[in-house]
Amino acid sequence: MAEAVVRIPDAKVALSTASVYPESTATAFEIAGRLGYDGVEVMVWTDPVSQDIEALRRLSDYHQVPILAIHAPCLLITQRVWSTDPWTKLQRARSAAERLGASTVVVHPPFRWQRQYARDFVTGIWRMADETDVRFAVENMYPWRYRDREVLAYAPDWDVTKDDYRHFTVDLSHTATARSDAMSMVERMGDRLAHLHLADGGGSNKDEHLVPGRGTQPCAETLERLAARGFDGHVVIEVNTRRAMSSAEREADLAEALAFTRLHLASAPTPAPEAASATASASSPPQPRLSHGRPRIRRP
């Protein structure tokens, strides 16, 4: 019987620099290089290094870790990073991506109180996307909840699939907090899904960003689904390690997240050509999954 062949997609696995907080952006490059990540996503925030293009370039060169994506400074704590004007922030994020060789800028939908920005956001993102090869991947968010109250903090909507964008980011911690169906969202995004923030969550009111496999989200199923359709975007580990008792424990969590991702990105094996005809004629059961044997691994 011919052995099964596992096809692994071209998707690169990156570490978000936010995953090492409260340690520094520089530490994220060091850990990513040591653990074997394919690159990093730079979260631009209050760490001055994350805002400094030349400092980021030096870190990337020194650790031999490419910068694959830039996360624009659109959090509450980054309201004054790279200007207070949201369009200026996106222009600087695009410039940083172009200068650093990153293919993607991740951006959140506006807060509702940013009324003019929210009003022009969809058309503005299209306009900026038309001006560059960098992909602006708009990320799904969630309602804010306090006790029994729900506040819709984002506009046009926290569910970005309700609007027309060229590229999307899906964040599985955000689907947990929103209590939405992650797999349904992935399907709605379709071929426009360019970027995955991989983290887990249990559906609490807080955005938990757990190590994948420690919550209720379909992290494994999402990776397998993307692998089966030849996803060639980025998978970014964006987890919360603030409770780690030591640097070693933090690094162990990030190693576990990377191993989980690599395992489940290996798609279900397909039969070798000589076995396919025999399978069809005999109507035999489908080939076993990766975890049930030791198939040969081949990149397409």
PDB file of C-alpha atoms in Angstrom:
ATOM      1  CA  MET A   1       0.000   0.000   0.000  1.00  0.00           C
ATOM      2  CA  ALA A   2       1.347   3.418  -0.948  1.00  0.00           C
ATOM      3  CA  GLU A   3       2.130   5.711   1.933  1.00  0.00           C
ATOM      4  CA  ALA A   4       0.073   8.821   2.567  1.00  0.00           C
ATOM      5  CA  VAL A   5       1.409  12.257   1.698  1.00  0.00           C
ATOM      6  CA  VAL A   6       0.887  15.218   4.018  1.00  0.00           C
ATOM      7  CA  ARG A   7       0.681  18.591   2.319  1.00  0.00           C
ATOM      8  CA  ILE A   8       1.685  21.547   4.469  1.00  0.00           C
ATOM      9  CA  PRO A   9       0.539  25.011   3.354  1.00  0.00           C
ATOM     10  CA  ASP A  10       2.911  27.862   2.679  1.00  0.00           C
ATOM     11  CA  ALA A  11       1.560  29.834   5.648  1.00  0.00           C
ATOM     12  CA  LYS A  12       4.286  31.226   7.877  1.00  0.00           C
ATOM     13  CA  VAL A  13       3.941  31.056  11.665  1.00  0.00           C
ATOM     14  CA  ALA A  14       4.859  34.294  13.427  1.00  0.00           C
ATOM     15  CA  LEU A  15       5.072  35.465  17.014  1.00  0.00           C
ATOM     16  CA  SER A  16       3.286  38.661  17.962  1.00  0.00           C
ATOM     17  CA  THR A  17       5.575  40.877  19.997  1.00  0.00           C
ATOM     18  CA  ALA A  18       2.556  41.424  22.280  1.00  0.00           C
ATOM     19  CA  SER A  19       2.880  37.787  23.364  1.00  0.00           C
ATOM     20  CA  VAL A  20       5.909  38.498  25.556  1.00  0.00           C
ATOM     21  CA  TYR A  21       4.427  41.440  27.469  1.00  0.00           C
ATOM     22  CA  PRO A  22       5.508  42.756  29.974  1.00  0.00           C
ATOM     23  CA  GLU A  23       8.871  41.947  28.423  1.00  0.00           C
ATOM     24  CA  SER A  24      10.095  44.070  25.537  1.00  0.00           C
ATOM     25  CA  THR A  25       9.786  44.036  21.775  1.00  0.00           C
ATOM     26  CA  ALA A  26      13.467  43.098  21.610  1.00  0.00           C
ATOM     27  CA  THR A  27      12.797  40.038  23.772  1.00  0.00           C
ATOM     28  CA  ALA A  28      10.129  38.886  21.318  1.00  0.00           C
ATOM     29  CA  PHE A  29      12.667  38.805  18.473  1.00  0.00           C
ATOM     30  CA  GLU A  30      15.099  36.849  20.637  1.00  0.00           C
ATOM     31  CA  ILE A  31      12.469  34.258  21.650  1.00  0.00           C
ATOM     32  CA  ALA A  32      11.088  33.945  18.122  1.00  0.00           C
ATOM     33  CA  GLY A  33      14.547  33.206  16.783  1.00  0.00           C
ATOM     34  CA  ARG A  34      15.391  30.733  19.510  1.00  0.00           C
ATOM     35  CA  LEU A  35      12.132  28.771  19.211  1.00  0.00           C
ATOM     36  CA  GLY A  36      12.115  28.641  15.421  1.00  0.00           C
ATOM     37  CA  TYR A  37       9.221  30.934  14.506  1.00  0.00           C
ATOM     38  CA  ASP A  38       9.164  32.042  10.864  1.00  0.00           C
ATOM     39  CA  GLY A  39       8.960  35.701  11.816  1.00  0.00           C
ATOM     40  CA  VAL A  40       7.259  38.266  14.037  1.00  0.00           C
ATOM     41  CA  GLU A  41       4.296  40.577  13.936  1.00  0.00           C
ATOM     42  CA  VAL A  42       5.247  43.886  15.517  1.00  0.00           C
ATOM     43  CA  MET A  43       2.579  45.321  17.792  1.00  0.00           C
ATOM     44  CA  VAL A  44       3.202  49.063  17.649  1.00  0.00           C
ATOM     45  CA  TRP A  45       2.534  50.371  21.132  1.00  0.00           C
ATOM     46  CA  THR A  46       4.147  52.238  24.024  1.00  0.00           C
ATOM     47  CA  ASP A  47       7.494  50.401  23.842  1.00  0.00           C
ATOM     48  CA  PRO A  48       9.679  52.966  21.969  1.00  0.00           C
ATOM     49  CA  VAL A  49      11.457  50.189  20.064  1.00  0.00           C
ATOM     50  CA  SER A  50       8.169  49.062  18.510  1.00  0.00           C
ATOM     51  CA  GLN A  51       7.785  52.575  17.032  1.00  0.00           C
ATOM     52  CA  ASP A  52      11.351  52.857  15.695  1.00  0.00           C
ATOM     53  CA  ILE A  53      11.807  51.501  12.154  1.00  0.00           C
ATOM     54  CA  GLU A  54      15.604  51.391  12.274  1.00  0.00           C
ATOM     55  CA  ALA A  55      15.645  49.712  15.678  1.00  0.00           C
ATOM     56  CA  LEU A  56      13.233  47.067  14.371  1.00  0.00           C
ATOM     57  CA  ARG A  57      15.384  46.536  11.287  1.00  0.00           C
ATOM     58  CA  ARG A  58      18.471  45.981  13.452  1.00  0.00           C
ATOM     59  CA  LEU A  59      16.630  43.468  15.642  1.00  0.00           C
ATOM     60  CA  SER A  60      15.374  41.607  12.597  1.00  0.00           C
ATOM     61  CA  ASP A  61      18.840  41.457  11.056  1.00  0.00           C
ATOM     62  CA  TYR A  62      20.591  40.491  14.290  1.00  0.00           C
ATOM     63  CA  HIS A  63      18.231  37.639  15.166  1.00  0.00           C
ATOM     64  CA  GLN A  64      17.594  36.653  11.526  1.00  0.00           C
ATOM     65  CA  VAL A  65      13.842  36.902  12.164  1.00  0.00           C
ATOM     66  CA  PRO A  66      11.781  38.551   9.400  1.00  0.00           C
ATOM     67  CA  ILE A  67       9.059  41.063  10.200  1.00  0.00           C
ATOM     68  CA  LEU A  68       5.958  39.646   8.527  1.00  0.00           C
ATOM     69  CA  ALA A  69       3.296  42.061   9.735  1.00  0.00           C
ATOM     70  CA  ILE A  70       2.760  45.382  11.467  1.00  0.00           C
ATOM     71  CA  HIS A  71      -0.131  45.798  13.895  1.00  0.00           C
ATOM     72  CA  ALA A  72      -1.192  49.430  13.706  1.00  0.00           C
ATOM     73  CA  PRO A  73      -1.459  51.301  17.033  1.00  0.00           C
ATOM     74  CA  CYS A  74      -5.247  51.265  17.375  1.00  0.00           C
ATOM     75  CA  LEU A  75      -5.654  50.138  20.998  1.00  0.00           C
ATOM     76  CA  LEU A  76      -6.936  52.361  23.777  1.00  0.00           C
ATOM     77  CA  ILE A  77      -3.441  52.512  25.274  1.00  0.00           C
ATOM     78  CA  THR A  78      -1.918  53.632  21.962  1.00  0.00           C
ATOM     79  CA  GLN A  79      -4.197  56.586  21.245  1.00  0.00           C
ATOM     80  CA  ARG A  80      -1.187  58.940  21.085  1.00  0.00           C
ATOM     81  CA  VAL A  81       1.322  56.604  19.420  1.00  0.00           C
ATOM     82  CA  TRP A  82       2.271  57.745  15.898  1.00  0.00           C
ATOM     83  CA  SER A  83      -0.122  60.724  16.080  1.00  0.00           C
ATOM     84  CA  THR A  84      -3.640  61.115  17.409  1.00  0.00           C
ATOM     85  CA  ASP A  85      -5.033  61.062  13.863  1.00  0.00           C
ATOM     86  CA  PRO A  86      -6.075  57.499  12.945  1.00  0.00           C
ATOM     87  CA  TRP A  87      -5.358  57.886   9.222  1.00  0.00           C
ATOM     88  CA  THR A  88      -1.861  59.122   9.978  1.00  0.00           C
ATOM     89  CA  LYS A  89      -1.354  56.013  12.120  1.00  0.00           C
ATOM     90  CA  LEU A  90      -2.333  53.792   9.185  1.00  0.00           C
ATOM     91  CA  GLN A  91      -0.114  55.703   6.771  1.00  0.00           C
ATOM     92  CA  ARG A  92       2.844  55.260   9.118  1.00  0.00           C
ATOM     93  CA  ALA A  93       2.009  51.578   9.576  1.00  0.00           C
ATOM     94  CA  ARG A  94       1.956  51.119   5.810  1.00  0.00           C
ATOM     95  CA  SER A  95       5.272  52.940   5.464  1.00  0.00           C
ATOM     96  CA  ALA A  96       6.801  50.779   8.205  1.00  0.00           C
ATOM     97  CA  ALA A  97       5.567  47.612   6.491  1.00  0.00           C
ATOM     98  CA  GLU A  98       6.973  48.711   3.133  1.00  0.00           C
ATOM     99  CA  ARG A  99      10.363  49.650   4.605  1.00  0.00           C
ATOM    100  CA  LEU A 100      10.648  46.491   6.711  1.00  0.00           C
ATOM    101  CA  GLY A 101       9.415  44.048   4.080  1.00  0.00           C
ATOM    102  CA  ALA A 102       6.216  43.124   5.926  1.00  0.00           C
ATOM    103  CA  SER A 103       3.308  42.080   3.730  1.00  0.00           C
ATOM    104  CA  THR A 104       0.432  42.900   6.092  1.00  0.00           C
ATOM    105  CA  VAL A 105      -0.877  45.726   8.266  1.00  0.00           C
ATOM    106  CA  VAL A 106      -3.417  44.597  10.868  1.00  0.00           C
ATOM    107  CA  VAL A 107      -6.002  47.194  11.796  1.00  0.00           C
ATOM    108  CA  HIS A 108      -9.028  47.240  14.115  1.00  0.00           C
ATOM    109  CA  PRO A 109     -12.322  48.865  13.138  1.00  0.00           C
ATOM    110  CA  PRO A 110     -12.733  52.338  14.658  1.00  0.00           C
ATOM    111  CA  PHE A 111     -14.180  53.060  18.055  1.00  0.00           C
ATOM    112  CA  ARG A 112     -17.702  54.474  17.827  1.00  0.00           C
ATOM    113  CA  TRP A 113     -16.614  57.828  19.240  1.00  0.00           C
ATOM    114  CA  GLN A 114     -14.231  58.251  16.282  1.00  0.00           C
ATOM    115  CA  ARG A 115     -17.234  59.307  14.228  1.00  0.00           C
ATOM    116  CA  GLN A 116     -15.637  60.761  11.112  1.00  0.00           C
ATOM    117  CA  TYR A 117     -13.034  58.009  10.972  1.00  0.00           C
ATOM    118  CA  ALA A 118     -15.757  55.371  11.326  1.00  0.00           C
ATOM    119  CA  ARG A 119     -17.893  57.016   8.659  1.00  0.00           C
ATOM    120  CA  ASP A 120     -15.055  56.919   6.109  1.00  0.00           C
ATOM    121  CA  PHE A 121     -13.348  53.732   7.289  1.00  0.00           C
ATOM    122  CA  VAL A 122     -14.491  51.190   4.687  1.00  0.00           C
ATOM    123  CA  THR A 123     -13.845  53.415   1.678  1.00  0.00           C
ATOM    124  CA  GLY A 124     -10.650  54.750   3.245  1.00  0.00           C
ATOM    125  CA  ILE A 125      -9.217  51.271   3.766  1.00  0.00           C
ATOM    126  CA  TRP A 126      -9.986  50.409   0.142  1.00  0.00           C
ATOM    127  CA  ARG A 127      -8.287  53.612  -1.005  1.00  0.00           C
ATOM    128  CA  MET A 128      -5.154  52.870   1.027  1.00  0.00           C
ATOM    129  CA  ALA A 129      -5.112  49.249  -0.142  1.00  0.00           C
ATOM    130  CA  ASP A 130      -5.164  50.441  -3.755  1.00  0.00           C
ATOM    131  CA  GLU A 131      -2.009  52.493  -3.138  1.00  0.00           C
ATOM    132  CA  THR A 132       0.299  49.671  -2.004  1.00  0.00           C
ATOM    133  CA  ASP A 133       1.075  45.968  -2.246  1.00  0.00           C
ATOM    134  CA  VAL A 134       0.771  45.755   1.562  1.00  0.00           C
ATOM    135  CA  ARG A 135      -2.458  44.078   2.658  1.00  0.00           C
ATOM    136  CA  PHE A 136      -4.669  45.928   5.139  1.00  0.00           C
ATOM    137  CA  ALA A 137      -6.287  43.041   7.036  1.00  0.00           C
ATOM    138  CA  VAL A 138      -9.194  44.298   9.158  1.00  0.00           C
ATOM    139  CA  GLU A 139      -9.621  42.334  12.391  1.00  0.00           C
ATOM    140  CA  ASN A 140     -12.829  41.065  13.992  1.00  0.00           C
ATOM    141  CA  MET A 141     -13.524  42.485  17.453  1.00  0.00           C
ATOM    142  CA  TYR A 142     -16.311  41.914  20.044  1.00  0.00           C
ATOM    143  CA  PRO A 143     -18.953  43.720  22.110  1.00  0.00           C
ATOM    144  CA  TRP A 144     -17.812  45.130  25.435  1.00  0.00           C
ATOM    145  CA  ARG A 145     -19.739  43.648  28.363  1.00  0.00           C
ATOM    146  CA  TYR A 146     -20.177  44.707  31.947  1.00  0.00           C
ATOM    147  CA  ARG A 147     -22.391  42.467  34.071  1.00  0.00           C
ATOM    148  CA  ASP A 148     -25.624  42.247  32.085  1.00  0.00           C
ATOM    149  CA  ARG A 149     -24.900  45.204  29.848  1.00  0.00           C
ATOM    150  CA  GLU A 150     -23.459  45.028  26.340  1.00  0.00           C
ATOM    151  CA  VAL A 151     -21.793  48.036  24.710  1.00  0.00           C
ATOM    152  CA  LEU A 152     -21.149  48.175  20.970  1.00  0.00           C
ATOM    153  CA  ALA A 153     -17.812  49.947  21.027  1.00  0.00           C
ATOM    154  CA  TYR A 154     -16.755  49.501  17.389  1.00  0.00           C
ATOM    155  CA  ALA A 155     -18.054  50.951  14.136  1.00  0.00           C
ATOM    156  CA  PRO A 156     -19.167  50.177  11.504  1.00  0.00           C
ATOM    157  CA  ASP A 157     -19.361  46.862  13.402  1.00  0.00           C
ATOM    158  CA  TRP A 158     -17.255  44.536  15.557  1.00  0.00           C
ATOM    159  CA  ASP A 159     -18.178  41.751  13.087  1.00  0.00           C
ATOM    160  CA  VAL A 160     -16.100  42.952  10.167  1.00  0.00           C
ATOM    161  CA  THR A 161     -17.693  40.458   7.755  1.00  0.00           C
ATOM    162  CA  LYS A 162     -20.740  42.737   7.693  1.00  0.00           C
ATOM    163  CA  ASP A 163     -18.719  45.213   5.641  1.00  0.00           C
ATOM    164  CA  ASP A 164     -16.748  44.962   2.421  1.00  0.00           C
ATOM    165  CA  TYR A 165     -12.979  44.747   2.919  1.00  0.00           C
ATOM    166  CA  ARG A 166     -10.330  43.360   0.617  1.00  0.00           C
ATOM    167  CA  HIS A 167      -8.589  41.408   3.397  1.00  0.00           C
ATOM    168  CA  PHE A 168      -9.495  40.181   6.866  1.00  0.00           C
ATOM    169  CA  THR A 169      -7.769  39.081  10.067  1.00  0.00           C
ATOM    170  CA  VAL A 170      -9.626  36.566  12.212  1.00  0.00           C
ATOM    171  CA  ASP A 171      -8.760  36.476  15.911  1.00  0.00           C
ATOM    172  CA  LEU A 172      -9.994  33.402  17.787  1.00  0.00           C
ATOM    173  CA  SER A 173      -9.751  35.024  21.209  1.00  0.00           C
ATOM    174  CA  HIS A 174     -12.070  37.739  19.898  1.00  0.00           C
ATOM    175  CA  THR A 175     -14.569  35.187  18.581  1.00  0.00           C
ATOM    176  CA  ALA A 176     -14.590  33.678  22.091  1.00  0.00           C
ATOM    177  CA  THR A 177     -15.262  37.035  23.738  1.00  0.00           C
ATOM    178  CA  ALA A 178     -17.954  37.845  21.148  1.00  0.00           C
ATOM    179  CA  ARG A 179     -19.446  34.355  21.671  1.00  0.00           C
ATOM    180  CA  SER A 180     -19.666  34.033  17.923  1.00  0.00           C
ATOM    181  CA  ASP A 181     -19.156  30.998  15.704  1.00  0.00           C
ATOM    182  CA  ALA A 182     -15.491  31.088  14.672  1.00  0.00           C
ATOM    183  CA  MET A 183     -15.774  28.542  11.865  1.00  0.00           C
ATOM    184  CA  SER A 184     -18.762  30.373  10.394  1.00  0.00           C
ATOM    185  CA  MET A 185     -16.784  33.621  10.453  1.00  0.00           C
ATOM    186  CA  VAL A 186     -13.837  31.958   8.719  1.00  0.00           C
ATOM    187  CA  GLU A 187     -16.180  30.697   6.002  1.00  0.00           C
ATOM    188  CA  ARG A 188     -17.742  34.145   5.537  1.00  0.00           C
ATOM    189  CA  MET A 189     -14.288  35.650   5.125  1.00  0.00           C
ATOM    190  CA  GLY A 190     -13.455  33.054   2.493  1.00  0.00           C
ATOM    191  CA  ASP A 191     -10.491  33.824   0.249  1.00  0.00           C
ATOM    192  CA  ARG A 192     -10.250  37.321   1.740  1.00  0.00           C
ATOM    193  CA  LEU A 193      -8.942  35.853   5.004  1.00  0.00           C
ATOM    194  CA  ALA A 194      -5.276  36.829   4.853  1.00  0.00           C
ATOM    195  CA  HIS A 195      -4.203  36.666   8.485  1.00  0.00           C
ATOM    196  CA  LEU A 196      -4.965  34.576  11.572  1.00  0.00           C
ATOM    197  CA  HIS A 197      -4.377  35.629  15.172  1.00  0.00           C
ATOM    198  CA  LEU A 198      -4.198  32.272  16.896  1.00  0.00           C
ATOM    199  CA  ALA A 199      -5.233  32.262  20.542  1.00  0.00           C
ATOM    200  CA  ASP A 200      -7.923  30.604  22.596  1.00  0.00           C
ATOM    201  CA  GLY A 201     -10.661  31.759  24.924  1.00  0.00           C
ATOM    202  CA  GLY A 202     -13.398  30.428  27.142  1.00  0.00           C
ATOM    203  CA  GLY A 203     -16.137  32.921  26.296  1.00  0.00           C
ATOM    204  CA  SER A 204     -15.715  35.202  29.306  1.00  0.00           C
ATOM    205  CA  ASN A 205     -16.255  38.959  29.155  1.00  0.00           C
ATOM    206  CA  LYS A 206     -12.487  39.434  28.976  1.00  0.00           C
ATOM    207  CA  ASP A 207     -10.346  39.083  25.863  1.00  0.00           C
ATOM    208  CA  GLU A 208      -8.294  36.194  27.244  1.00  0.00           C
ATOM    209  CA  HIS A 209      -5.770  35.267  24.517  1.00  0.00           C
ATOM    210  CA  LEU A 210      -5.052  31.835  25.968  1.00  0.00           C
ATOM    211  CA  VAL A 211      -2.494  29.426  24.564  1.00  0.00           C
ATOM    212  CA  PRO A 212      -4.307  27.500  21.788  1.00  0.00           C
ATOM    213  CA  GLY A 213      -5.861  24.315  23.115  1.00  0.00           C
ATOM    214  CA  ARG A 214      -6.582  25.745  26.569  1.00  0.00           C
ATOM    215  CA  GLY A 215     -10.000  27.200  25.804  1.00  0.00           C
ATOM    216  CA  THR A 216     -13.132  26.360  23.865  1.00  0.00           C
ATOM    217  CA  GLN A 217     -12.337  27.790  20.442  1.00  0.00           C
ATOM    218  CA  PRO A 218     -11.831  25.554  17.375  1.00  0.00           C
ATOM    219  CA  CYS A 219      -8.135  26.379  17.063  1.00  0.00           C
ATOM    220  CA  ALA A 220      -7.128  22.979  15.692  1.00  0.00           C
ATOM    221  CA  GLU A 221     -10.119  22.794  13.353  1.00  0.00           C
ATOM    222  CA  THR A 222      -9.428  26.282  11.992  1.00  0.00           C
ATOM    223  CA  LEU A 223      -5.811  25.439  11.212  1.00  0.00           C
ATOM    224  CA  GLU A 224      -6.817  22.190   9.552  1.00  0.00           C
ATOM    225  CA  ARG A 225      -9.516  23.934   7.504  1.00  0.00           C
ATOM    226  CA  LEU A 226      -7.059  26.565   6.314  1.00  0.00           C
ATOM    227  CA  ALA A 227      -4.442  23.938   5.511  1.00  0.00           C
ATOM    228  CA  ALA A 228      -6.944  21.966   3.450  1.00  0.00           C
ATOM    229  CA  ARG A 229      -7.631  24.984   1.259  1.00  0.00           C
ATOM    230  CA  GLY A 230      -3.969  25.928   0.823  1.00  0.00           C
ATOM    231  CA  PHE A 231      -3.928  29.038   3.011  1.00  0.00           C
ATOM    232  CA  ASP A 232      -0.814  31.092   2.253  1.00  0.00           C
ATOM    233  CA  GLY A 233      -1.298  33.977   4.682  1.00  0.00           C
ATOM    234  CA  HIS A 234       0.224  34.319   8.146  1.00  0.00           C
ATOM    235  CA  VAL A 235      -0.636  32.513  11.349  1.00  0.00           C
ATOM    236  CA  VAL A 236       0.352  34.720  14.277  1.00  0.00           C
ATOM    237  CA  ILE A 237       0.576  33.457  17.851  1.00  0.00           C
ATOM    238  CA  GLU A 238      -0.940  36.278  19.902  1.00  0.00           C
ATOM    239  CA  VAL A 239      -1.299  34.997  23.459  1.00  0.00           C
ATOM    240  CA  ASN A 240      -1.282  36.496  26.938  1.00  0.00           C
ATOM    241  CA  THR A 241       1.708  35.366  29.005  1.00  0.00           C
ATOM    242  CA  ARG A 242       1.493  38.030  31.712  1.00  0.00           C
ATOM    243  CA  ARG A 243       0.756  35.397  34.347  1.00  0.00           C
ATOM    244  CA  ALA A 244       3.926  33.450  33.605  1.00  0.00           C
ATOM    245  CA  MET A 245       5.947  33.147  36.812  1.00  0.00           C
ATOM    246  CA  SER A 246       9.286  33.313  34.975  1.00  0.00           C
ATOM    247  CA  SER A 247      10.849  33.902  31.571  1.00  0.00           C
ATOM    248  CA  ALA A 248      11.282  30.148  31.242  1.00  0.00           C
ATOM    249  CA  GLU A 249       7.563  29.555  31.814  1.00  0.00           C
ATOM    250  CA  ARG A 250       6.683  32.231  29.262  1.00  0.00           C
ATOM    251  CA  GLU A 251       8.988  30.654  26.723  1.00  0.00           C
ATOM    252  CA  ALA A 252       7.508  27.214  27.397  1.00  0.00           C
ATOM    253  CA  ASP A 253       4.020  28.572  26.655  1.00  0.00           C
ATOM    254  CA  LEU A 254       5.215  30.084  23.384  1.00  0.00           C
ATOM    255  CA  ALA A 255       6.967  26.842  22.421  1.00  0.00           C
ATOM    256  CA  GLU A 256       3.757  24.919  23.144  1.00  0.00           C
ATOM    257  CA  ALA A 257       1.749  27.328  20.991  1.00  0.00           C
ATOM    258  CA  LEU A 258       4.198  26.933  18.112  1.00  0.00           C
ATOM    259  CA  ALA A 259       4.145  23.122  18.329  1.00  0.00           C
ATOM    260  CA  PHE A 260       0.326  23.119  18.384  1.00  0.00           C
ATOM    261  CA  THR A 261       0.222  25.315  15.294  1.00  0.00           C
ATOM    262  CA  ARG A 262       2.765  23.308  13.294  1.00  0.00           C
ATOM    263  CA  LEU A 263       0.960  20.057  14.116  1.00  0.00           C
ATOM    264  CA  HIS A 264      -2.481  21.211  13.032  1.00  0.00           C
ATOM    265  CA  LEU A 265      -1.299  23.082   9.956  1.00  0.00           C
ATOM    266  CA  ALA A 266      -0.311  19.703   8.558  1.00  0.00           C
ATOM    267  CA  SER A 267      -3.415  18.902   6.538  1.00  0.00           C
ATOM    268  CA  ALA A 268      -5.096  15.497   6.326  1.00  0.00           C
ATOM    269  CA  PRO A 269      -2.974  13.206   4.148  1.00  0.00           C
ATOM    270  CA  THR A 270      -4.045  12.515   0.605  1.00  0.00           C
ATOM    271  CA  PRO A 271      -3.443   9.171  -1.097  1.00  0.00           C
ATOM    272  CA  ALA A 272      -0.468   8.822  -3.408  1.00  0.00           C
ATOM    273  CA  PRO A 273      -1.444   8.674  -7.126  1.00  0.00           C
ATOM    274  CA  GLU A 274      -1.004   4.920  -7.443  1.00  0.00           C
ATOM    275  CA  ALA A 275      -3.261   4.402  -4.429  1.00  0.00           C
ATOM    276  CA  ALA A 276      -5.971   6.801  -5.589  1.00  0.00           C
ATOM    277  CA  SER A 277      -7.334   4.557  -8.347  1.00  0.00           C
ATOM    278  CA  ALA A 278      -7.304   1.515  -6.098  1.00  0.00           C
ATOM    279  CA  THR A 279      -9.100   3.498  -3.426  1.00  0.00           C
ATOM    280  CA  ALA A 280     -11.765   4.599  -5.867  1.00  0.00           C
ATOM    281  CA  SER A 281     -12.346   1.126  -7.273  1.00  0.00           C
ATOM    282  CA  ALA A 282     -12.458  -0.605  -3.916  1.00  0.00           C
ATOM    283  CA  SER A 283     -14.441   2.209  -2.214  1.00  0.00           C
ATOM    284  CA  SER A 284     -12.101   1.856   0.738  1.00  0.00           C
ATOM    285  CA  PRO A 285     -12.241   4.234   3.727  1.00  0.00           C
ATOM    286  CA  PRO A 286     -10.337   7.537   3.512  1.00  0.00           C
ATOM    287  CA  GLN A 287      -6.662   7.634   4.374  1.00  0.00           C
ATOM    288  CA  PRO A 288      -5.800   8.073   8.077  1.00  0.00           C
ATOM    289  CA  ARG A 289      -5.140  11.482   9.580  1.00  0.00           C
ATOM    290  CA  LEU A 290      -1.648  12.653  10.472  1.00  0.00           C
ATOM    291  CA  SER A 291      -2.008  11.810  14.138  1.00  0.00           C
ATOM    292  CA  HIS A 292      -2.840   8.180  13.354  1.00  0.00           C
ATOM    293  CA  GLY A 293       0.367   7.232  11.600  1.00  0.00           C
ATOM    294  CA  ARG A 294       3.724   8.399  10.332  1.00  0.00           C
ATOM    295  CA  PRO A 295       3.144   9.663   6.792  1.00  0.00           C
ATOM    296  CA  ARG A 296       5.909  11.190   4.771  1.00  0.00           C
ATOM    297  CA  ILE A 297       5.829  15.000   4.873  1.00  0.00           C
ATOM    298  CA  ARG A 298       6.247  16.874   1.620  1.00  0.00           C
ATOM    299  CA  ARG A 299       5.862  20.568   0.921  1.00  0.00           C
ATOM    300  CA  PRO A 300       4.119  21.346  -2.362  1.00  0.00           C
TER     301      PRO A 300
END
